[in-house]
């Protein structure tokens, strides 16, 4: 696929249709829930039960489709496509990129659920007898399902779509761009803006759920350490404090300091994990980790479609698996935008498997070590109070587990600190992403205005506070399930658009290989001149003169004929930025773009060795490279005559017409 050259121009600013649609809905929701908390909580719970009973099958199917789509795409020939132009190289080394993906896998909710969830499944299993070794094994299998490949599959899908259309086709770094193959330029109209609006709504409620669980977890830690009671107003105060800190970070430009603190925080989290591993039943935890991985992978196909349809009807599926799938979907614009921004220049294959496997390893190790430590305490050491706390007070469960370890007060204090920093950094990143999704203009890598970060931080805090007032955890889950439903359908449309784009790209590659007559004649001067040109490394001035005296006249001559033929030449030859370009529009079809751009390279050492002393200091040489809409074609025009350049333009144009013929 080749989209119009729509590189954003001007300063980044608010996108009014997207902002007012999303902000109006969220503000109205927050006000209604705050005004009628009990009624709203009851309504949300009823709505969640309806969703679980009515569209639970849909959530299960959709999440599996997202995962299958990204894996099949990565393994297919499309996996070689770059998230960027063909000549783009990754901005970050593989090690740095892996480190950032690893960081993306850590969230405060890991602390909330790593103990409370497996113990809840142990005490209240969807199938079988509670409190048995079989129930424990099933509990870990379910825990791995909820935190495993399905969630990272939807993150990989959204990140791939954002990066592909923004960096390869110069469309806005926005969710609506994935619909370009389906609706064309109408992505910049009501349909496209609605897509971005629904994405923002889902993200706000996903972040709100994360903040809600995080606040409950922190409140319990402060209660354990200092006796600070669990009340709604204390929790609102914590939300205000931490979101305020996140907003200050987001607008003050102290990101480097926060990143350093975040890196230290990740080291502390890894240290906590290793402490629990080696201070507990190490051999048992390693054995269960390997067995949990085998159980998960072996049961993955079956569990992906398991709706417990033959069991007695219950609300278990809606309260757990359906909620998790909705939550992952709600978080996908947030995490997808982050991983898209750090992945420009990587192939789809390495992007997909990197996103699927790098964060997954740490997440599953964390869940297995903490979860099995808690299960061991309940099954083998008679800590029934720990098991009951997962049902009655899940936010306190992790601290009760850590109480059984040496230096418990210090370890719990460190855990509270780690949780606080993760909360602030996640909220900070969330406000920046929301501001970007509700803005337009600027460059794809440019963040939204600072005032939008403040606004979305306040909106997320409002939603979190309102949901906690209306029913605590149940209200958080219900809101996420409901608001993710329309966005999950948009993701299916994005999948269709991305598949169509890949198909168009494959057809264009076939068209590029279409046999055409070679450029008439060789380079001027015969083979001797051709040999001299091959071992010559031109200076910048030489190539600039070549662009002005040969390339530009050739493009101007071709342009005049194209105009005579009635074609829509939308970009006249322009030598700005050391390039000369031609763009021909074809209505709603893909435009033809031919650009000759001067690019500099370091002169090879063997060539420098053969130069005179005066030339030894000139370590760079330049080429006049042909670029099409996909990026550099990696061949140099220096030495071509005007006639040969015209023939090359016509060759590329005929290939483009062949491409349009194949996809008509």
XYZ file of C-alpha atoms in Angstrom:
664
model
C 0.000 0.000 0.000
C 1.127 3.521 -0.662
C -0.665 6.327 1.123
C -0.584 10.004 0.230
C 2.395 11.921 1.488
C 0.741 13.445 4.528
C 3.657 14.328 6.743
C 2.148 16.447 9.541
C 2.906 20.140 9.364
C 2.639 22.930 11.862
C 2.702 22.840 15.622
C 1.097 19.954 17.476
C -2.302 21.017 18.815
C -5.593 19.681 20.108
C -7.784 17.736 17.684
C -11.213 19.248 18.553
C -13.596 16.492 17.302
C -11.634 13.737 19.048
C -11.086 15.721 22.235
C -14.647 16.942 22.718
C -16.198 13.553 21.940
C -13.979 11.607 24.349
C -13.801 14.269 27.065
C -17.559 14.860 27.003
C -18.358 11.179 27.450
C -15.810 10.670 30.237
C -16.798 13.834 32.104
C -20.485 12.962 31.936
C -19.802 9.420 33.135
C -17.691 10.648 36.046
C -20.272 13.199 37.178
C -23.170 10.726 37.029
C -21.282 8.046 38.951
C -20.092 10.518 41.592
C -23.641 11.885 41.995
C -25.328 8.463 42.235
C -22.608 6.048 43.419
C -24.793 3.196 44.723
C -27.196 3.200 41.789
C -24.304 3.475 39.337
C -22.458 0.590 41.013
C -25.531 -1.634 40.780
C -26.096 -0.670 37.151
C -22.449 -1.337 36.246
C -22.574 -4.772 37.861
C -25.763 -5.658 35.987
C -24.234 -4.431 32.747
C -21.113 -6.517 33.310
C -23.184 -9.635 33.956
C -25.109 -8.926 30.772
C -21.885 -8.498 28.830
C -20.382 -11.698 30.241
C -23.496 -13.725 29.438
C -24.148 -12.124 26.050
C -20.791 -11.242 24.491
C -18.355 -13.304 26.565
C -17.908 -15.593 23.578
C -17.097 -12.562 21.440
C -14.340 -11.340 23.761
C -12.798 -14.823 23.826
C -12.906 -15.086 20.034
C -11.645 -11.544 19.398
C -8.616 -11.876 21.671
C -7.656 -15.158 20.054
C -7.985 -13.601 16.597
C -5.663 -10.728 17.543
C -3.020 -13.194 18.734
C -3.338 -15.503 15.724
C -3.199 -12.522 13.337
C 0.100 -11.148 14.655
C 1.754 -14.577 14.848
C 0.656 -15.608 11.339
C 1.709 -12.201 9.966
C 5.148 -12.498 11.564
C 5.690 -16.027 10.210
C 4.471 -15.139 6.706
C 6.315 -13.258 4.000
C 4.891 -10.039 5.461
C 7.210 -10.532 8.429
C 10.083 -9.102 6.363
C 8.336 -5.738 5.969
C 9.945 -2.931 7.919
C 8.067 -0.649 10.281
C 9.410 2.331 8.385
C 11.009 2.975 5.027
C 13.100 0.198 3.525
C 16.307 2.070 4.339
C 15.381 2.894 7.967
C 17.562 1.371 10.656
C 16.418 0.784 14.273
C 16.974 3.791 16.518
C 17.880 1.619 19.509
C 20.231 -1.315 19.805
C 18.608 -4.688 20.280
C 19.667 -4.776 23.926
C 18.234 -1.316 24.650
C 15.041 -2.158 22.797
C 14.654 -5.395 24.752
C 15.187 -3.470 27.980
C 12.418 -1.031 27.140
C 10.049 -3.864 26.234
C 10.954 -5.503 29.535
C 10.028 -2.272 31.343
C 6.693 -2.178 29.516
C 5.788 -5.500 31.137
C 5.967 -4.190 34.703
C 2.944 -2.522 36.266
C 1.617 -1.927 39.760
C -1.174 -4.415 39.033
C 1.414 -7.218 39.059
C 1.681 -6.576 42.803
C -2.092 -6.600 43.285
C -2.880 -9.821 41.412
C 0.276 -11.958 41.758
C -0.929 -13.403 45.089
C -4.609 -12.548 45.360
C -5.658 -14.045 42.007
C -4.165 -17.567 42.304
C -5.407 -17.857 45.883
C -8.901 -16.793 44.762
C -8.904 -19.440 42.009
C -7.652 -21.979 44.572
C -10.554 -21.189 46.917
C -13.182 -20.581 44.209
C -12.167 -22.591 41.126
C -14.325 -22.445 37.982
C -14.189 -26.258 37.856
C -13.319 -29.007 40.330
C -12.906 -29.106 44.102
C -11.520 -26.102 45.979
C -8.339 -26.291 48.045
C -6.799 -29.319 46.331
C -3.488 -29.727 44.447
C -5.552 -30.027 41.251
C -7.212 -26.692 42.023
C -3.773 -25.154 42.671
C -2.482 -26.384 39.316
C -5.604 -25.069 37.569
C -5.254 -21.727 39.387
C -1.756 -21.182 37.980
C -2.872 -22.268 34.528
C -5.647 -19.659 34.601
C -3.243 -17.023 35.979
C -0.832 -17.646 33.100
C -3.702 -17.466 30.606
C -4.786 -14.062 31.924
C -1.250 -12.619 31.916
C 0.179 -14.469 28.932
C 0.333 -14.367 25.153
C -3.213 -13.111 24.509
C -2.605 -9.789 26.222
C 0.750 -9.156 24.612
C -0.771 -10.233 21.298
C -3.213 -7.328 21.305
C -0.416 -4.946 22.357
C 1.727 -6.211 19.469
C -1.171 -5.817 17.045
C -1.936 -2.190 17.956
C 1.748 -1.259 18.098
C 2.349 -2.853 14.694
C -0.585 -0.986 13.139
C 0.464 2.385 14.580
C 4.108 2.001 13.556
C 3.364 0.611 10.090
C 1.034 3.365 8.939
C 2.914 6.208 10.646
C 6.480 5.292 9.742
C 6.030 3.464 6.451
C 3.223 5.515 4.924
C 3.574 8.893 6.653
C 0.065 8.862 8.080
C -0.683 10.337 11.524
C 0.438 8.303 14.533
C -3.211 7.658 15.349
C -5.555 4.690 15.540
C -7.654 5.955 12.630
C -4.706 5.592 10.225
C -5.173 1.806 10.233
C -8.500 2.323 8.458
C -6.905 4.152 5.509
C -6.958 1.057 3.259
C -10.718 0.771 3.946
C -12.002 4.371 3.850
C -9.124 6.394 2.387
C -8.975 10.096 3.193
C -12.156 9.845 5.242
C -9.946 8.873 8.176
C -9.638 12.632 8.657
C -13.410 12.935 9.048
C -16.114 11.858 11.503
C -15.418 8.119 11.132
C -11.712 8.440 11.814
C -12.182 10.854 14.686
C -14.742 8.520 16.283
C -12.171 5.702 16.132
C -9.613 7.825 17.995
C -12.289 8.960 20.442
C -13.311 5.408 21.349
C -9.636 4.533 21.731
C -9.173 7.373 24.233
C -12.289 6.369 26.183
C -11.098 2.770 26.463
C -7.620 3.911 27.481
C -8.904 6.236 30.221
C -10.987 3.468 31.771
C -8.133 0.971 31.414
C -5.781 3.384 33.170
C -8.507 4.102 35.703
C -8.735 0.407 36.552
C -4.955 0.215 36.866
C -4.948 3.255 39.160
C -7.839 1.863 41.172
C -6.121 -1.453 41.861
C -2.896 0.411 42.545
C -4.501 2.745 45.073
C -6.129 -0.161 46.912
C -2.765 -1.934 46.985
C -0.915 1.155 48.289
C -3.616 1.918 50.845
C -3.206 -1.604 52.225
C 0.552 -1.188 52.412
C 0.224 2.091 54.305
C -2.355 0.464 56.560
C 0.045 -2.377 57.334
C 2.987 -0.043 58.006
C 1.319 2.987 59.609
C -2.275 2.020 60.354
C -3.796 4.340 57.703
C -7.396 3.189 57.384
C -9.149 1.982 54.230
C -11.636 4.722 53.344
C -12.811 6.174 50.078
C -11.542 9.626 51.021
C -8.090 8.314 51.899
C -8.028 6.621 48.501
C -9.150 9.811 46.762
C -6.343 11.626 48.569
C -3.820 9.031 47.366
C -5.142 9.298 43.808
C -4.838 13.086 43.937
C -1.332 12.936 45.387
C 0.040 10.399 42.934
C -1.709 11.744 39.860
C -0.523 15.212 40.845
C 3.038 13.903 40.973
C 2.565 12.237 37.588
C 1.196 15.438 36.026
C 4.108 17.469 37.392
C 6.495 14.977 35.842
C 4.596 15.034 32.542
C 4.744 18.825 32.144
C 7.943 19.825 33.945
C 10.503 18.233 31.675
C 12.175 16.199 34.423
C 11.718 12.957 32.504
C 15.402 12.024 32.676
C 15.371 12.051 36.453
C 12.188 10.006 36.510
C 13.647 7.528 34.023
C 16.674 7.049 36.260
C 14.358 6.461 39.221
C 12.313 4.068 37.101
C 15.447 2.094 36.173
C 16.397 1.857 39.848
C 12.840 0.796 40.582
C 13.029 -2.060 38.091
C 16.238 -3.248 39.719
C 14.462 -3.187 43.091
C 11.547 -5.167 41.614
C 13.951 -7.794 40.264
C 15.683 -7.884 43.645
C 12.312 -8.432 45.362
C 11.539 -11.283 42.968
C 14.885 -12.948 43.649
C 14.428 -12.441 47.393
C 11.089 -14.259 47.358
C 12.611 -17.009 45.223
C 15.688 -17.675 47.368
C 14.221 -16.905 50.794
C 11.326 -19.279 50.110
C 11.139 -22.909 48.931
C 13.503 -22.342 46.002
C 13.507 -25.847 44.558
C 9.719 -26.078 44.728
C 9.306 -22.656 43.073
C 11.631 -23.559 40.201
C 9.841 -26.876 39.704
C 6.433 -25.234 39.636
C 7.634 -22.495 37.261
C 8.658 -25.050 34.643
C 5.493 -27.085 35.176
C 3.305 -23.980 34.985
C 4.854 -23.051 31.639
C 4.226 -26.557 30.289
C 0.644 -26.616 31.587
C -0.018 -23.205 30.055
C 1.410 -23.978 26.630
C -0.247 -27.398 26.516
C -3.687 -26.058 27.405
C -3.420 -22.760 25.478
C -5.519 -23.785 22.434
C -8.276 -25.261 24.605
C -8.292 -22.454 27.178
C -8.448 -19.822 24.419
C -11.989 -21.001 23.662
C -13.068 -22.298 27.076
C -16.396 -20.661 28.009
C -17.364 -23.300 30.625
C -20.511 -23.735 28.564
C -21.365 -27.161 30.038
C -20.910 -26.095 33.664
C -23.478 -24.602 35.980
C -24.014 -20.914 35.030
C -21.957 -18.497 37.149
C -20.433 -15.038 36.989
C -16.860 -16.394 37.171
C -16.069 -15.945 33.465
C -17.320 -12.345 33.411
C -15.483 -11.424 36.589
C -12.174 -12.849 35.461
C -11.362 -13.853 31.879
C -13.778 -11.491 30.128
C -12.609 -8.657 32.393
C -8.958 -9.389 31.627
C -9.552 -9.482 27.879
C -11.412 -6.171 28.065
C -8.649 -4.684 30.213
C -5.889 -5.732 27.811
C -7.899 -4.201 24.946
C -8.348 -0.962 26.908
C -4.610 -0.759 27.576
C -3.619 -1.512 23.978
C -3.529 2.111 22.669
C -1.354 3.106 25.640
C 1.203 0.302 25.436
C 0.870 0.009 21.640
C 1.874 3.645 21.128
C 4.875 3.227 23.436
C 6.242 0.139 21.697
C 5.517 1.642 18.249
C 7.665 4.673 19.055
C 10.671 2.600 20.076
C 10.434 0.135 17.159
C 10.882 2.190 13.996
C 13.132 0.404 11.510
C 12.516 -3.114 12.830
C 10.923 -5.815 10.733
C 7.446 -6.990 11.622
C 8.821 -10.436 12.481
C 11.333 -9.255 15.071
C 8.832 -6.708 16.398
C 6.077 -9.279 16.973
C 8.235 -11.938 18.593
C 10.112 -9.363 20.652
C 6.881 -7.897 22.019
C 5.343 -11.325 22.615
C 8.272 -12.997 24.337
C 10.538 -10.450 26.068
C 8.032 -8.953 28.565
C 6.213 -12.283 28.847
C 9.185 -14.057 30.371
C 9.446 -11.686 33.312
C 5.673 -11.461 33.816
C 5.165 -15.225 34.009
C 8.210 -15.690 36.251
C 6.844 -13.022 38.621
C 3.380 -14.565 38.706
C 4.691 -18.099 39.172
C 7.137 -17.314 41.982
C 4.750 -15.150 44.001
C 1.669 -17.248 43.223
C 3.254 -20.578 44.083
C 4.827 -19.119 47.238
C 1.337 -18.159 48.423
C -0.230 -21.481 47.394
C 2.546 -23.346 49.226
C 1.809 -21.377 52.402
C -1.902 -22.203 52.187
C -1.686 -25.877 51.163
C 1.432 -26.984 53.024
C 1.772 -24.623 55.997
C -1.838 -24.156 57.065
C -2.054 -20.403 56.449
C -5.804 -20.386 55.901
C -5.959 -16.686 56.861
C -3.807 -15.866 53.830
C -6.222 -17.766 51.586
C -9.249 -16.019 53.082
C -7.680 -12.572 52.645
C -7.628 -13.122 48.870
C -11.423 -13.268 48.992
C -12.143 -10.690 51.699
C -9.321 -8.161 51.233
C -7.279 -8.960 48.091
C -5.239 -5.760 48.236
C -3.667 -6.870 51.558
C -2.779 -10.412 50.444
C 0.722 -9.703 49.110
C 1.742 -8.019 52.368
C 0.453 -10.955 54.415
C 2.597 -13.264 52.296
C 5.696 -11.086 52.715
C 5.050 -11.075 56.460
C 6.174 -14.721 56.502
C 9.633 -13.818 55.118
C 12.706 -12.502 56.988
C 13.005 -8.711 57.422
C 9.314 -8.429 56.570
C 8.866 -4.784 57.627
C 11.758 -3.636 55.456
C 10.659 -5.784 52.516
C 7.085 -4.478 52.749
C 8.317 -0.872 52.940
C 10.420 -1.431 49.810
C 7.391 -3.009 48.101
C 5.255 0.057 48.891
C 7.988 2.330 47.503
C 8.314 0.266 44.309
C 4.537 0.326 43.868
C 4.416 4.094 44.308
C 7.080 4.713 41.655
C 5.410 2.327 39.207
C 2.129 4.120 39.809
C 3.637 7.550 39.080
C 5.576 6.457 35.984
C 2.561 4.612 34.511
C 0.259 7.575 35.156
C 2.852 9.954 33.690
C 3.173 7.872 30.513
C -0.594 7.462 30.319
C -1.281 11.195 30.353
C 1.329 11.765 27.642
C -0.185 9.052 25.424
C -3.718 10.404 25.905
C -2.550 13.898 24.969
C -0.942 12.484 21.821
C -4.061 10.539 20.808
C -6.205 13.692 21.166
C -3.808 15.963 19.230
C -2.887 16.556 15.608
C -0.050 18.196 13.702
C 3.638 18.037 14.444
C 5.783 14.969 13.835
C 4.732 11.370 14.561
C 7.144 11.227 17.512
C 5.985 14.519 19.030
C 3.902 14.449 22.226
C 0.627 16.308 22.680
C 0.385 19.756 24.328
C 1.182 19.951 28.028
C -2.238 21.288 28.966
C -3.794 18.159 27.467
C -1.621 16.039 29.736
C -2.936 17.930 32.751
C -6.520 17.549 31.543
C -6.322 13.810 30.899
C -4.548 13.243 34.193
C -7.442 14.968 35.961
C -10.017 12.992 33.952
C -8.364 9.674 34.769
C -8.261 10.596 38.464
C -11.956 11.571 38.328
C -12.959 8.265 36.713
C -10.909 6.242 39.206
C -12.358 8.071 42.214
C -15.899 7.764 40.883
C -15.585 4.017 40.309
C -14.084 3.411 43.748
C -16.993 5.289 45.328
C -19.547 3.291 43.364
C -18.371 -0.198 44.232
C -14.618 -0.598 44.451
C -13.207 -3.540 42.480
C -16.466 -4.713 40.905
C -17.196 -1.249 39.522
C -13.665 -0.985 38.077
C -14.074 -4.312 36.285
C -17.556 -3.508 34.993
C -16.560 -0.139 33.519
C -13.596 -1.657 31.693
C -15.669 -4.469 30.166
C -18.316 -2.048 28.880
C -16.073 0.693 27.504
C -13.752 -1.786 25.767
C -16.580 -3.403 23.812
C -16.876 -0.820 20.987
C -13.118 -0.426 20.766
C -12.657 -4.191 20.404
C -14.802 -4.016 17.270
C -12.663 -1.156 15.952
C -9.607 -3.360 16.426
C -11.193 -5.966 14.152
C -11.634 -3.286 11.473
C -8.022 -2.243 12.002
C -7.029 -5.863 11.458
C -8.898 -5.894 8.159
C -7.242 -2.618 7.126
C -3.779 -3.866 8.055
C -4.289 -7.120 6.156
C -5.395 -5.187 3.076
C -2.373 -2.903 3.372
C -0.044 -5.901 3.519
C -1.730 -7.394 0.465
C -1.314 -4.151 -1.463
C 2.329 -3.984 -0.460
C 2.954 -7.530 -1.668
C 1.342 -6.683 -4.992
C 3.501 -3.605 -5.324
C 6.607 -5.707 -4.740
C 5.467 -8.001 -7.552
C 4.958 -4.943 -9.744
C 8.495 -3.737 -8.971
C 9.831 -7.011 -10.376
C 7.737 -6.637 -13.528
C 10.002 -7.030 -16.566
C 10.494 -3.760 -18.445
C 12.855 -2.606 -21.157
C 16.176 -1.482 -19.641
C 17.217 2.160 -19.585
C 18.197 3.036 -23.137
C 21.959 3.051 -23.545
C 24.600 2.899 -20.869
C 25.926 5.780 -18.864
C 27.538 8.392 -21.055
C 31.145 7.926 -22.144
C 31.098 4.172 -22.676
C 32.569 1.549 -20.425
C 35.676 3.565 -19.500
C 33.553 6.391 -18.162
C 31.352 3.843 -16.419
C 34.399 2.332 -14.688
C 35.671 5.750 -13.657
C 32.268 6.550 -12.216
C 32.194 3.288 -10.251
C 35.445 4.118 -8.399
C 34.672 7.826 -7.998
C 33.266 9.108 -4.702
C 31.665 12.494 -5.482
C 31.682 15.447 -3.104
C 28.550 17.204 -1.922
C 29.077 20.065 -4.387
C 29.386 17.667 -7.326
C 26.131 15.912 -6.500
C 24.330 19.193 -5.828
C 25.382 20.496 -9.275
C 24.228 17.208 -10.794
C 20.793 17.622 -9.170
C 20.485 21.169 -10.474
C 21.874 20.723 -13.996
C 20.658 17.228 -14.904
C 18.046 15.778 -12.541
C 15.924 18.867 -12.119
C 15.655 19.610 -15.868
C 14.752 15.953 -16.480
C 11.955 16.027 -13.892
C 10.698 19.404 -15.153
C 10.536 18.071 -18.702
C 8.634 14.960 -17.643
C 6.323 17.047 -15.451
C 5.384 19.269 -18.373
C 4.384 16.253 -20.449
C 2.417 14.714 -17.570
C 0.516 17.994 -17.208
C -0.175 18.072 -20.967
C -1.632 14.576 -20.664
C -4.077 15.829 -18.033
C -2.485 14.079 -15.060
C -2.663 15.626 -11.611
C 0.871 16.680 -10.720
C 0.443 17.581 -7.051
C 4.103 18.243 -6.246
C 6.293 20.252 -8.607
C 10.058 19.600 -8.742
C 11.579 21.199 -5.669
C 15.285 21.194 -4.748
C 14.614 21.922 -1.070
C 16.359 19.734 1.472
C 18.868 18.519 -1.127
C 16.225 16.649 -3.089
C 14.158 16.963 -6.246
C 10.768 15.269 -6.355
C 7.758 14.514 -8.502
C 4.367 13.388 -7.224
C 1.405 12.456 -9.422
C -2.009 11.950 -7.872
C -4.501 9.356 -9.094
C -7.619 10.383 -7.201
C -8.422 7.853 -4.496
C -5.774 5.503 -5.897
C -2.217 5.467 -4.652
C -0.073 8.366 -5.876
C 3.179 7.964 -7.770
C 6.147 9.486 -5.956
C 9.621 9.802 -7.479
C 12.249 11.652 -5.499
C 15.983 12.029 -6.019
C 17.651 12.749 -2.705
C 21.276 13.519 -1.910
C 22.617 11.244 0.837
C 26.064 11.230 2.399
C 28.152 8.226 3.438
C 31.588 7.651 4.943
C 34.127 7.045 2.231
C 35.481 3.446 2.325
C 38.948 3.109 3.849
C 40.392 1.534 0.686
C 39.248 4.552 -1.336
C 40.720 7.023 1.157
C 44.030 5.171 1.009
C 44.271 5.732 -2.730
C 43.608 9.458 -2.566
C 46.081 12.272 -2.449
C 46.911 13.963 0.828
C 44.574 16.833 0.064
C 41.619 14.439 -0.154
C 42.386 12.436 2.968
C 40.439 14.878 5.130
C 37.288 14.498 3.043
C 35.817 11.399 4.687
C 32.326 11.572 3.150
C 30.978 11.044 -0.338
C 27.467 11.609 -1.717
C 24.944 9.860 -3.939
C 21.809 10.965 -5.749
C 19.515 8.142 -4.630
C 16.060 7.382 -5.997
C 13.293 7.246 -3.403
C 9.774 5.979 -3.983
C 6.955 6.099 -1.438
C 8.409 3.028 0.326
C 11.799 4.686 0.818
C 15.207 4.481 -0.817
C 15.605 2.147 -3.800
C 19.361 1.967 -3.110
C 20.611 2.985 -6.538
C 22.514 6.109 -7.556
C 21.774 8.338 -10.565
C 25.107 10.207 -10.629
C 26.533 9.765 -14.119
C 23.134 9.335 -15.817
C 22.219 11.615 -18.693
C 18.985 13.586 -18.692
C 17.512 11.144 -21.186
C 18.424 8.166 -19.012
C 16.886 9.808 -15.931
C 13.670 10.418 -17.873
C 13.646 6.751 -18.891
C 14.154 5.732 -15.261
C 11.204 7.893 -14.190
C 9.052 6.306 -16.869
C 10.195 2.805 -15.840
C 9.161 3.453 -12.260
C 5.892 5.030 -13.380
C 5.060 2.009 -15.531
C 5.770 -0.257 -12.565
C 3.411 1.884 -10.517
C 0.709 1.576 -13.187
C 1.263 -2.204 -13.150
C 0.735 -2.115 -9.384
C -2.530 -0.176 -9.809
C -3.601 -2.725 -12.409
C -2.999 -5.613 -9.983
C -5.021 -4.042 -7.156
C -7.813 -2.420 -9.189
